[in-house]
Structures are given as C-alpha cells and as structure tokens.
Coordinates of C-alpha atoms and ligand atoms in Angstrom, one line a residue:
M5 CA 11.2 15.3 13.7
T6 CA 12.2 15.7 17.4
L7 CA 9.6 16.0 20.1
S8 CA 11.7 18.5 22.1
F9 CA 10.0 21.8 22.5
D10 CA 10.3 25.3 24.0
P11 CA 8.0 25.3 27.1
D12 CA 7.7 29.1 26.9
R13 CA 6.2 28.9 23.5
L14 CA 3.6 26.2 24.0
T15 CA -0.1 27.2 23.7
L16 CA -2.1 25.7 26.5
P17 CA -5.8 25.0 26.6
Q18 CA -7.6 27.7 28.6
G19 CA -10.2 27.1 31.2
H20 CA -12.7 24.4 32.0
F21 CA -14.2 22.2 29.2
I22 CA -18.0 22.1 29.7
G23 CA -20.7 21.2 27.2
G24 CA -18.2 20.8 24.4
R25 CA -16.5 24.2 24.7
F26 CA -13.8 25.9 26.7
R27 CA -14.7 28.2 29.5
P28 CA -11.7 30.5 30.0
V29 CA -11.1 31.9 33.5
A30 CA -8.8 34.7 34.3
D31 CA -6.8 33.3 37.2
G32 CA -6.4 30.5 39.6
L33 CA -3.8 28.4 41.4
P34 CA -0.3 29.3 40.2
L35 CA 1.5 26.4 38.6
R36 CA 5.2 25.7 38.5
R37 CA 7.1 23.4 36.0
P38 CA 8.8 20.5 37.8
S39 CA 11.6 20.5 35.3
D40 CA 12.9 24.0 36.2
G41 CA 10.6 25.4 38.9
A42 CA 9.4 28.3 36.7
G43 CA 5.9 29.6 37.2
F44 CA 4.1 29.2 33.8
A45 CA 0.3 29.1 34.1
D46 CA -2.7 29.2 36.5
C47 CA -5.2 26.5 37.1
P48 CA -8.7 27.8 37.5
V49 CA -10.8 26.5 40.4
A50 CA -14.4 25.6 39.7
G51 CA -16.8 26.2 42.5
A52 CA -20.1 24.4 43.1
D53 CA -21.9 26.5 40.4
L54 CA -19.6 25.5 37.6
V55 CA -19.5 21.9 38.8
D56 CA -23.3 22.0 38.7
E57 CA -23.2 23.4 35.2
A58 CA -20.9 20.6 34.0
V59 CA -23.1 17.9 35.6
T60 CA -26.2 19.4 34.0
A61 CA -24.4 19.5 30.6
A62 CA -23.5 15.9 31.0
A63 CA -27.0 14.8 31.9
Q64 CA -28.5 16.8 29.0
A65 CA -26.0 15.3 26.6
L66 CA -27.1 11.8 27.6
V67 CA -30.7 12.6 27.0
R68 CA -30.2 14.6 23.7
S69 CA -27.8 12.0 22.1
G70 CA -29.2 8.8 23.4
W71 CA -25.5 7.8 24.1
G72 CA -26.5 5.1 26.6
T73 CA -29.6 3.8 24.9
A74 CA -28.9 3.9 21.2
R75 CA -27.5 0.9 19.3
P76 CA -24.3 0.2 21.2
R77 CA -22.2 -0.3 18.0
E78 CA -22.6 3.5 17.5
R79 CA -20.8 4.0 20.8
V80 CA -18.1 1.5 19.7
N81 CA -17.6 3.3 16.4
A82 CA -17.5 6.8 18.1
L83 CA -15.0 5.6 20.7
H84 CA -12.7 4.1 18.0
R85 CA -12.8 7.5 16.1
W86 CA -11.8 9.2 19.3
A87 CA -8.9 6.7 19.9
D88 CA -7.7 7.3 16.3
L89 CA -7.7 11.1 16.9
I90 CA -5.8 10.7 20.2
E91 CA -3.1 8.8 18.4
A92 CA -3.0 11.3 15.5
E93 CA -2.5 14.1 18.1
A94 CA 0.2 12.2 20.0
E95 CA 2.8 14.9 19.6
T96 CA 0.5 17.7 20.8
L97 CA -0.7 15.6 23.7
A98 CA 2.9 14.7 24.6
R99 CA 4.0 18.3 24.9
L100 CA 0.9 19.3 26.9
E101 CA 1.6 16.4 29.2
A102 CA 5.3 17.0 29.5
V103 CA 5.2 20.7 30.2
A104 CA 3.4 20.5 33.5
S105 CA 4.1 16.9 34.7
T106 CA 7.0 14.6 35.4
R107 CA 6.5 12.6 32.1
P108 CA 9.5 13.0 29.7
V109 CA 8.1 14.1 26.3
A110 CA 9.8 11.2 24.5
Q111 CA 8.0 8.6 26.6
V112 CA 4.5 10.0 26.2
P113 CA 3.5 9.0 22.6
G114 CA 4.6 5.4 22.8
V115 CA 3.4 4.8 26.3
D116 CA 0.8 7.2 27.7
V117 CA -0.9 8.1 24.4
A118 CA -0.6 4.6 22.8
V119 CA -1.9 2.8 25.9
T120 CA -4.8 5.3 26.4
A121 CA -5.9 4.9 22.8
E122 CA -5.6 1.1 23.1
Q123 CA -7.6 1.0 26.3
I124 CA -10.4 3.2 24.8
R125 CA -10.7 0.7 22.0
F126 CA -10.5 -2.2 24.4
F127 CA -13.4 -0.9 26.5
A128 CA -15.4 0.2 23.5
E129 CA -15.5 -3.5 22.4
F130 CA -17.5 -4.4 25.6
A131 CA -20.3 -2.1 24.6
D132 CA -22.1 -4.5 22.3
R133 CA -20.8 -7.7 23.7
E134 CA -21.6 -7.4 27.5
G135 CA -25.3 -7.4 28.3
G136 CA -27.7 -8.6 30.8
A137 CA -28.9 -12.2 31.3
L138 CA -31.9 -14.5 31.1
V139 CA -31.8 -16.4 34.3
P140 CA -33.3 -19.7 35.5
T141 CA -36.6 -19.2 37.3
G142 CA -39.8 -21.2 37.7
A143 CA -41.7 -22.1 34.5
D144 CA -44.4 -19.7 35.4
S145 CA -42.1 -16.7 35.0
L146 CA -39.3 -15.3 33.0
G147 CA -36.3 -13.8 34.9
L148 CA -34.1 -11.2 33.4
V149 CA -31.1 -9.2 34.7
M150 CA -31.0 -6.0 32.7
S151 CA -27.8 -4.0 32.6
E152 CA -27.9 -0.2 32.5
P153 CA -25.5 2.7 32.6
Y154 CA -25.5 4.8 35.8
G155 CA -25.9 8.2 34.1
V156 CA -23.3 10.8 35.0
V157 CA -20.0 9.5 36.4
G158 CA -17.8 11.8 38.5
A159 CA -14.1 11.0 37.9
I160 CA -11.0 12.4 39.7
T161 CA -7.4 11.8 38.6
P162 CA -3.9 12.3 40.1
W163 CA -0.9 14.1 38.6
N164 CA 1.5 11.2 38.1
F165 CA 0.2 9.8 34.8
P166 CA -2.5 12.4 33.9
L167 CA -3.4 11.1 30.5
S168 CA -3.4 7.4 31.3
M169 CA -5.4 7.9 34.5
A170 CA -8.0 9.9 32.6
G171 CA -8.1 7.1 30.0
W172 CA -8.7 4.5 32.8
K173 CA -11.7 6.5 33.9
L174 CA -13.2 7.7 30.7
G175 CA -12.8 4.5 28.6
P176 CA -15.0 2.2 30.7
A177 CA -17.4 4.8 31.8
L178 CA -18.2 6.1 28.3
A179 CA -18.2 2.6 26.7
A180 CA -20.7 1.6 29.4
G181 CA -23.0 4.4 28.2
N182 CA -22.4 7.0 30.8
A183 CA -21.4 10.7 30.5
V184 CA -18.5 11.9 32.6
V185 CA -17.4 15.0 34.5
L186 CA -13.7 14.7 35.2
K187 CA -11.5 16.7 37.5
P188 CA -7.8 16.2 36.7
S189 CA -5.1 17.1 39.2
E190 CA -4.8 20.8 39.6
M191 CA -1.1 20.5 38.8
T192 CA -1.4 18.7 35.4
P193 CA -4.7 19.5 33.6
F194 CA -3.6 20.4 30.0
A195 CA -3.3 17.1 28.1
T196 CA -6.6 15.9 29.7
L197 CA -8.3 19.1 28.5
H198 CA -7.0 18.5 25.0
M199 CA -8.1 14.9 25.1
A200 CA -11.6 15.9 26.1
E201 CA -11.8 18.4 23.2
L202 CA -10.7 15.6 20.8
S203 CA -13.8 13.6 21.8
V204 CA -16.0 16.4 20.3
R205 CA -13.8 16.6 17.2
A206 CA -14.2 12.8 16.9
G207 CA -18.0 13.4 16.6
M208 CA -18.9 12.3 20.2
P209 CA -21.8 14.4 21.6
A210 CA -20.8 17.7 23.2
G211 CA -21.3 17.5 26.9
L212 CA -20.5 13.8 27.1
V213 CA -16.9 14.5 28.4
N214 CA -16.6 17.5 30.6
V215 CA -13.4 18.6 32.5
V216 CA -13.7 20.8 35.5
L217 CA -10.5 22.2 36.9
G218 CA -9.7 22.9 40.5
D219 CA -8.4 21.5 43.8
G220 CA -9.7 18.7 45.9
P221 CA -11.3 20.6 48.8
T222 CA -13.3 23.0 46.5
T223 CA -13.9 21.3 43.1
G224 CA -13.5 17.7 44.1
T225 CA -15.8 18.0 47.1
A226 CA -18.5 19.7 45.0
L227 CA -18.2 17.0 42.3
T228 CA -18.3 13.9 44.6
G229 CA -21.1 15.3 46.7
H230 CA -23.3 16.5 43.7
P231 CA -26.6 14.7 43.7
G232 CA -26.5 14.4 39.9
I233 CA -23.3 12.3 40.1
A234 CA -24.5 8.7 40.1
K235 CA -21.1 7.1 40.6
V236 CA -17.6 8.2 41.7
S237 CA -14.4 6.9 40.2
F238 CA -11.3 8.2 42.0
T239 CA -7.5 7.6 41.7
G240 CA -5.2 9.2 44.2
S241 CA -3.9 9.0 47.7
T242 CA -5.6 6.9 50.5
G243 CA -6.1 10.1 52.5
A244 CA -8.1 11.8 49.7
G245 CA -10.0 8.5 49.2
Q246 CA -11.1 8.6 52.9
A247 CA -12.1 12.3 52.5
I248 CA -14.2 11.3 49.4
M249 CA -15.9 8.4 51.3
A250 CA -16.8 10.8 54.1
N251 CA -18.1 13.4 51.7
I252 CA -20.2 10.9 49.9
A253 CA -21.6 9.6 53.2
R254 CA -22.4 13.1 54.3
T255 CA -24.2 14.0 51.1
G256 CA -25.9 10.7 50.2
V257 CA -25.1 7.2 49.1
K258 CA -23.5 6.2 45.8
P259 CA -21.1 3.6 44.5
M260 CA -17.4 4.4 44.2
T261 CA -14.3 3.0 42.8
L262 CA -11.2 4.0 44.7
E263 CA -7.6 3.4 43.4
L264 CA -5.4 4.5 46.2
G265 CA -1.8 4.5 47.4
G266 CA 0.7 1.6 47.9
K267 CA 3.9 0.6 49.4
S268 CA 4.6 -2.5 47.3
P269 CA 7.2 -5.2 48.2
Q270 CA 9.4 -7.1 45.8
I271 CA 10.6 -10.4 47.3
V272 CA 13.8 -11.9 45.9
F273 CA 14.6 -15.5 46.8
A274 CA 18.1 -16.8 46.8
D275 CA 17.5 -19.0 43.7
A276 CA 16.3 -16.0 41.6
D277 CA 18.1 -14.7 38.5
L278 CA 19.6 -11.8 40.4
A279 CA 20.6 -9.7 37.4
A280 CA 17.1 -9.9 35.9
A281 CA 15.5 -9.1 39.3
A282 CA 17.8 -6.1 39.7
D283 CA 16.8 -4.9 36.3
A284 CA 13.1 -5.2 37.2
I285 CA 13.4 -3.6 40.6
A286 CA 15.6 -0.7 39.5
G287 CA 13.3 -0.2 36.5
S288 CA 10.2 0.0 38.7
I289 CA 11.7 2.6 41.0
L290 CA 13.4 4.7 38.4
Y291 CA 10.4 4.9 36.1
N292 CA 8.8 8.3 36.6
A293 CA 11.3 8.7 39.4
G294 CA 9.3 6.3 41.6
Q295 CA 6.1 8.4 41.3
A296 CA 3.9 5.4 40.4
C297 CA 1.3 3.9 42.6
V298 CA 2.7 0.4 42.0
A299 CA 6.3 1.4 42.5
G300 CA 8.0 -1.7 44.0
S301 CA 9.7 0.4 46.7
R302 CA 10.4 -2.3 49.3
V303 CA 13.0 -4.9 48.4
I304 CA 12.9 -8.0 50.6
V305 CA 15.8 -10.2 49.8
A306 CA 17.2 -13.6 51.1
A307 CA 20.0 -12.7 53.4
E308 CA 22.6 -14.9 51.6
V309 CA 22.2 -12.9 48.3
A310 CA 21.4 -9.4 49.8
A311 CA 24.9 -7.9 49.3
Q312 CA 25.1 -9.1 45.7
L313 CA 21.6 -7.7 44.9
A314 CA 22.4 -4.4 46.6
D315 CA 25.5 -4.0 44.4
L316 CA 23.5 -4.8 41.3
L317 CA 20.9 -2.2 42.3
V318 CA 23.5 0.5 43.1
A319 CA 25.1 0.0 39.7
R320 CA 21.7 0.4 37.9
M321 CA 20.7 3.4 40.0
A322 CA 23.9 5.2 39.2
T323 CA 23.1 5.4 35.5
I324 CA 20.3 7.9 35.1
R325 CA 19.7 10.6 32.5
P326 CA 17.9 13.5 34.2
G327 CA 16.8 16.5 32.2
P328 CA 13.8 18.7 31.5
T329 CA 10.7 16.9 30.4
W330 CA 10.7 18.9 27.2
D331 CA 14.1 17.6 26.1
A332 CA 13.5 14.4 24.0
T333 CA 16.8 12.9 25.3
T334 CA 15.6 12.9 29.0
V335 CA 14.8 9.6 30.6
Y336 CA 14.8 10.4 34.3
S337 CA 11.9 12.4 35.6
P338 CA 11.8 15.4 38.0
I339 CA 9.7 15.2 41.2
I340 CA 6.3 16.9 40.8
S341 CA 6.8 19.8 43.3
E342 CA 9.0 21.6 45.8
R343 CA 6.7 20.3 48.5
Q344 CA 7.0 16.7 47.4
I345 CA 10.8 16.8 47.0
G346 CA 11.0 18.2 50.5
R347 CA 8.8 15.4 51.8
I348 CA 11.0 12.8 50.2
D349 CA 14.1 14.3 51.6
G350 CA 12.6 14.5 55.0
I351 CA 11.8 10.8 55.1
V352 CA 15.2 9.9 53.8
A353 CA 16.9 12.2 56.4
A354 CA 14.8 10.7 59.2
A355 CA 15.7 7.2 58.1
R356 CA 19.4 8.0 58.2
A357 CA 19.1 9.7 61.6
G358 CA 17.4 6.5 62.8
G359 CA 20.4 4.4 61.8
A360 CA 19.8 3.5 58.1
T361 CA 22.7 3.2 55.7
C362 CA 22.3 5.1 52.4
R363 CA 24.0 3.0 49.7
I364 CA 23.5 5.6 47.0
G365 CA 21.7 8.9 46.6
G366 CA 20.0 10.4 49.6
A367 CA 19.9 14.0 48.3
R368 CA 18.5 16.4 45.8
L369 CA 20.3 16.6 42.5
D370 CA 22.3 19.8 42.0
R371 CA 20.4 21.2 39.0
P372 CA 17.3 23.5 38.4
G373 CA 13.9 22.0 39.1
Y374 CA 13.0 19.3 41.5
F375 CA 15.2 16.3 40.9
Y376 CA 16.0 13.7 43.5
A377 CA 18.8 11.1 43.3
P378 CA 17.9 7.4 43.1
T379 CA 18.3 6.2 46.7
L380 CA 18.9 2.8 48.3
L381 CA 18.4 2.5 52.1
T382 CA 19.5 -0.5 54.1
D383 CA 19.7 -1.5 57.8
L384 CA 16.4 0.2 58.6
P385 CA 14.7 -0.2 62.0
A386 CA 11.3 -1.8 61.6
D387 CA 9.4 1.3 62.6
S388 CA 11.2 3.6 60.1
P389 CA 8.8 5.9 58.2
A390 CA 10.8 4.9 55.1
L391 CA 9.4 1.4 55.4
L392 CA 5.9 2.4 56.3
D393 CA 5.0 5.6 54.4
E394 CA 4.3 5.8 50.7
I395 CA 7.3 8.0 49.6
F396 CA 6.3 8.5 46.0
G397 CA 9.9 9.1 44.9
P398 CA 13.0 7.2 43.7
V399 CA 13.7 5.6 47.0
L400 CA 14.2 1.9 47.6
T401 CA 14.4 0.2 51.0
L402 CA 16.1 -3.1 51.4
Q403 CA 15.4 -5.7 54.1
T404 CA 16.6 -9.2 54.5
F405 CA 14.9 -12.5 55.4
G406 CA 15.9 -15.9 56.6
D407 CA 13.0 -18.0 55.4
E408 CA 9.8 -17.8 53.4
D409 CA 7.6 -17.1 56.4
E410 CA 9.7 -14.1 57.4
A411 CA 9.7 -12.8 53.8
L412 CA 5.8 -12.9 53.8
R413 CA 5.7 -11.3 57.2
L414 CA 7.9 -8.4 56.0
A415 CA 6.0 -8.1 52.8
D416 CA 2.6 -7.7 54.6
H417 CA 2.1 -4.0 55.0
P418 CA -0.3 -2.9 57.8
T419 CA -2.4 -0.7 55.6
Y420 CA -1.4 -1.0 51.9
G421 CA -1.9 -3.9 49.5
L422 CA -1.7 -2.6 46.0
A423 CA 0.9 -4.8 44.3
A424 CA 3.7 -7.1 45.0
G425 CA 6.5 -8.8 43.1
L426 CA 8.5 -12.0 43.6
F427 CA 11.5 -13.5 42.0
T428 CA 12.3 -17.2 42.2
R429 CA 13.0 -20.1 39.8
D430 CA 10.9 -22.4 42.0
L431 CA 7.4 -22.6 40.5
S432 CA 5.8 -24.2 43.6
R433 CA 7.2 -21.5 45.8
A434 CA 6.0 -18.8 43.3
L435 CA 2.5 -20.1 43.4
R436 CA 2.5 -20.7 47.2
V437 CA 3.8 -17.2 47.9
T438 CA 1.4 -15.6 45.4
Q439 CA -1.5 -17.1 47.1
K440 CA -0.4 -15.7 50.5
L441 CA 0.5 -12.2 49.3
Q442 CA -2.1 -9.6 50.3
A443 CA -2.0 -7.5 47.1
G444 CA -4.4 -6.8 44.3
T445 CA -1.7 -7.5 41.7
V446 CA 1.2 -10.0 41.9
W447 CA 4.0 -10.0 39.3
V448 CA 6.3 -13.1 39.2
N449 CA 9.8 -12.7 37.8
R450 CA 8.9 -9.4 36.3
Y451 CA 7.5 -6.1 37.7
G452 CA 5.2 -3.4 36.4
R453 CA 2.2 -3.0 34.2
S454 CA 1.9 -4.7 30.8
R455 CA -0.5 -3.9 28.0
D456 CA -2.8 -6.8 28.9
H457 CA -5.8 -4.5 29.6
I458 CA -7.9 -7.5 30.5
L459 CA -6.1 -7.8 33.9
P460 CA -8.1 -5.8 36.4
T461 CA -6.1 -3.5 38.6
G462 CA -6.9 -2.4 42.2
G463 CA -5.9 -2.6 45.7
Y464 CA -6.4 -4.9 48.8
K465 CA -6.7 -3.3 52.2
Q466 CA -6.6 0.5 52.1
S467 CA -5.1 0.6 48.6
G468 CA -8.6 0.7 47.2
I469 CA -12.1 -0.5 46.5
G470 CA -13.1 -2.0 43.1
K471 CA -11.1 -2.3 39.9
D472 CA -9.9 -0.2 37.0
L473 CA -9.1 -2.0 33.7
G474 CA -10.4 -5.5 32.9
R475 CA -13.9 -6.6 32.3
E476 CA -14.5 -5.6 36.0
A477 CA -14.0 -1.9 35.2
Y478 CA -16.6 -2.0 32.4
L479 CA -19.1 -3.8 34.6
S480 CA -18.6 -1.4 37.5
N481 CA -19.9 1.4 35.3
R482 CA -23.2 -0.3 34.8
K483 CA -26.0 -1.1 37.3
Q484 CA -28.2 -4.2 37.3
K485 CA -32.0 -4.4 37.3
S486 CA -33.7 -7.7 38.1
V487 CA -37.0 -8.3 36.2
L488 CA -39.5 -11.1 36.8
I489 CA -42.3 -11.5 34.2
R490 CA -45.3 -13.7 34.9
V491 CA -45.8 -16.0 31.9
Ligands
NAD514 P1 -4.1 13.2 45.8 O1 -4.9 12.3 46.6 O2 -3.4 14.3 46.5 O3 -4.9 13.9 44.6 C1 -5.5 13.1 43.6 C2 -6.7 13.8 43.1 O4 -7.7 14.0 44.1 C3 -6.4 15.3 42.6 O5 -7.1 15.5 41.5 C4 -6.9 16.1 43.8 O6 -7.2 17.4 43.5 C5 -8.1 15.3 44.2 N1 -8.5 15.5 45.6 C6 -7.7 15.7 46.7 N2 -8.5 15.7 47.8 C7 -9.8 15.6 47.4 C8 -11.0 15.6 48.1 N3 -11.1 15.7 49.4 N4 -12.1 15.4 47.4 C9 -12.1 15.2 46.1 N5 -10.9 15.2 45.3 C10 -9.8 15.4 46.0 O7 -3.0 12.3 45.0 P2 -1.8 12.8 44.0 O8 -0.7 13.3 44.9 O9 -2.4 13.5 42.9 O10 -1.4 11.4 43.4 C11 -0.5 10.5 44.1 C12 -1.3 9.4 44.8 O11 -2.2 8.7 43.9 C13 -0.4 8.3 45.4 O12 -0.9 8.0 46.7 C14 -0.6 7.2 44.4 O13 -0.3 5.9 45.0 C15 -2.0 7.3 44.0 N6 -2.2 6.6 42.8 C16 -2.9 5.4 42.8 C17 -3.1 4.7 41.6 C18 -3.8 3.4 41.6 O14 -4.1 2.9 40.5 N7 -4.0 2.8 42.8 C19 -2.6 5.3 40.4 C20 -2.0 6.5 40.4 C21 -1.8 7.2 41.6

C-alpha cells in the first residue's frame, strides 16, 4: 500500500490535548502547507488559563497514578506499550506529520516514527536501572544520594522534525517519572497531538502527557514561567532560548535544557576520500532541505582539492527529487514557510552582491509551494552573513584553507558550537582536530545522526545548555537529594 495521500481529505486532531482528552477550539493561527502554500487549518493559541489547566492536570495525574513513585518496571512496561502503538500507527502519524511539515511522507515511518519508538524504549530501560547511590562517609553515619523526578516538565519543540523532537523530550522526562506539558511548534502540531493521544490508548495515565498549542510569546511564555513547571526542556533557535532564559529569570529559578541553533563546519583534508566526503556533505545539506539543526552547512576544504570537491558537490546537488510531502516518491523537502524561503533568498542574494560565486542554485524552484534549489556559494568575504547566520535551508558555503591551524580557525564559529565533521585518512590528525573542535558532537569520516541513542546530543557555546539523548538526558530529568543518617 502506498503512503501517498490526499491532503484535503485528511482528518486532523482538533484542539489542545489536556487531561487525556481533546479540547477543540474554534479558530487560531492560520496554517499553510509548505508543499503547495494552501491554507488548510488553524492552530489554536492557549492562553495562561489553559496552560494552567494543563499543568494542573499533569500534577494531578502524577499524584493519582503514582507514575513517579510506583515500582519503576510499571513505567517501563507502559512506555514499551506506547512505543509499540506508535509503531503500529506509523502510517497515520506519517500523514499527520507530512501534511503540515517539510517531512516527505515516505521518510517518516522508517526514520521519525521508528527512531521515536526506539528512543522511548531506550529511555524506558533506564527507569529501573538508574538509581541513587550509597556514598562513603564516616562510620558513624550512612550517606545516601536519592534520585527523584522533578514533577511536571514543560517542553517546547520546533517544526523541523516535530515527532522526533517530541520524542526527545517525552521519552526521558516520562521514563524518569515526570509528567509533561508539551508545546509543539504552532506550524506542525498534528502528529504530536496524535502521539500524545496514543499514550492514553496505551494505558498510560490520562494527564501524564498534555499538549498545549500556540505560539511562543503567548503559550510558550505562559508555560516556561508557570510556577508549577519544575523544569524546562526546549529545542529551537538561540534567540528563543535567550527569551526563555529571560522569562525564567523574571518568574523564578528552574533548571532548563536548551538545544539551540548551529552553523556546523565540515572540514575536508586533502588526503580524504573525496567522493565519500561529498556524499556525506551533500546528504547533510539536502536532507530536509537543510532544515536540520546539525546541517553541516560550512564546507572548509584544503585548497589543493577544493575545485575537485566543489565539482563533486555540484553533481550531487543537481540530482534532487522535489515534490509535495504527501507524494510517496518525494525525496526533497519544501521550506517550511514563505517567510523562511524569503529569508534564505535574502541571505543568498546578499552573499552574491558581496562578491560570492554561486556554483549551483541560488533561487527558488519554479513550482507551487516553498521549494529552494540546493545552493553552493564560494569566494565569500569573511564577514558574509552566509558564513555567520544559521540559514536553515539547502545552502552550502565553501571556504579553503592552507594548513590545519587555518582550518580550525575557520571552523570556530563566534557563537555556535553544535556539531562538526571532518574527513581525513590520518588517524592522528582526526583525533588531534577532534580535541580542538569547539562542538558538542564531532563526526569523523561521516556526517549526521545515527541510531546510537546512548550518544548525548547538545551544543557548545550558544548552541545550548545540557543534553538530549544519552544517559545524560535521563539524569537531567531527575533531581538529587543528599541524605545523611546517624548510625
Ligand atoms: P523557534 O525558536 O522559532 O521555535 C521553536 C519553538 O519555540 C516553537 O514551538 C516556538 O513556538 C517556541 N517559542 C518561540 N519563542 C518562544 C518564547 N519566547 N518562549 C517560549 N517558546 C517560544 O525555532 P524553529 O524555527 O521552530 O526551529 C528552528 C530552530 O531550531 C533552528 O535554530 C534549529 O537549529 C533549532 N533546532 C535545534 C535542535 C538541536 O538539537 N539543537 C534541533 C532542532 C532544531
């Protein structure tokens, strides 16, 4: 059976999901489909009253169900049932994801859904394995470190991988014994809503997973500043991360995990397997049309092989298959919005006006919706916005270096430090450069996320605070209590 579908005939979940049921709302922010630009739905905007209702429902669900205090294997089993149901509903989730977002429907079941289910199972297994500790103290006392859930976690996710990002937040928070109020991006709420509903159908307590819809300034601000939210977990832009930090500081003090923007370099040394490097680099910027936080958008290549690498990249960037996300043959994604495609085009135009050469692309594709051609820019001045700003589109810049120090200097971005890649056959150089790169993730002779969920992900510099994935993400959803008992 094909996954292709008619976007006009898809039934969408309606309203917020609070206390285990949908709360339909008549109108909200008008939504347009990236694939054809057609208006197709509204996203309601929860104000402070509805956010408060969701936080209260979450707190009550914790008390009623004993989710965070009962035998942890019960949590493990419930989360496994939820993961099973998410996989069983892969086709429905794929269509709900594809209609509003940039994710081609054929990619969602095997990537977004499969990885989300796998990560929920991965985090579930920490629940009855990670605990506190008995620590060495004097013989007259017994020292314990107890580990406890925070309570209600407030989570906020972006539009670029809506399901996966929701999974990153929900998996560790729930496994660690918390309840969650999640605000997905106002542009892509539908698959997240369905996933939340599946938690109840899987037998998890109603109210444990709540989804409030709305924009950042209204709903996001009410959520992060709510006194009942014990911890904030955010993925999105660095600017919104700053606004959240300010709001938290204004309304109190609470821990937060921030997964923010990036402008990641990929360094190619002269001894690298150039064809393999070109595959990895092109793959990373074409996937989701470059709308990935870790997109390796800055190519930094040894001068003597630069022309060869550029030719290989152009050849790969010329072979795309754009199409609506609801067509199962589509591989190349649209850009999320008219505003964002205008922003990409503006940065590319400014780069060209500043003297850059455009080796391929550099314009919007002539078709309905918001599609941008894969673009390779060379000969850029050092202060070009194309080198400094996170473009979040299918745009690669290419700079050349003479020696290793220069490569590292170019790689070092003044504010971002999310990920980096390097390609070389020299093991010593690979390790030396890896140690010097200021990035939260370094990929060597490959680029992009794998399904090794044990590797934590998170940024250096202004790319973030704390980690998603890995043992670190589980532990960051629990707080520690030190206990000393006189013996
Ligand atoms: P965005 O920051 O505009 O929005 C992200 C989410 O935050 C949305 O749900 C939005 O409604 C909400 N938001 C915005 N302002 C807010 C505020 N003041 N208070 C509370 N919530 C607020 O980002 P986006 O355009 O949706 O996503 C793209 C960005 O996300 C890029 O910068 C990308 O690098 C980043 N991202 C990072 C990672 C990572 O793991 N580091 C992963 C995916 C995306």
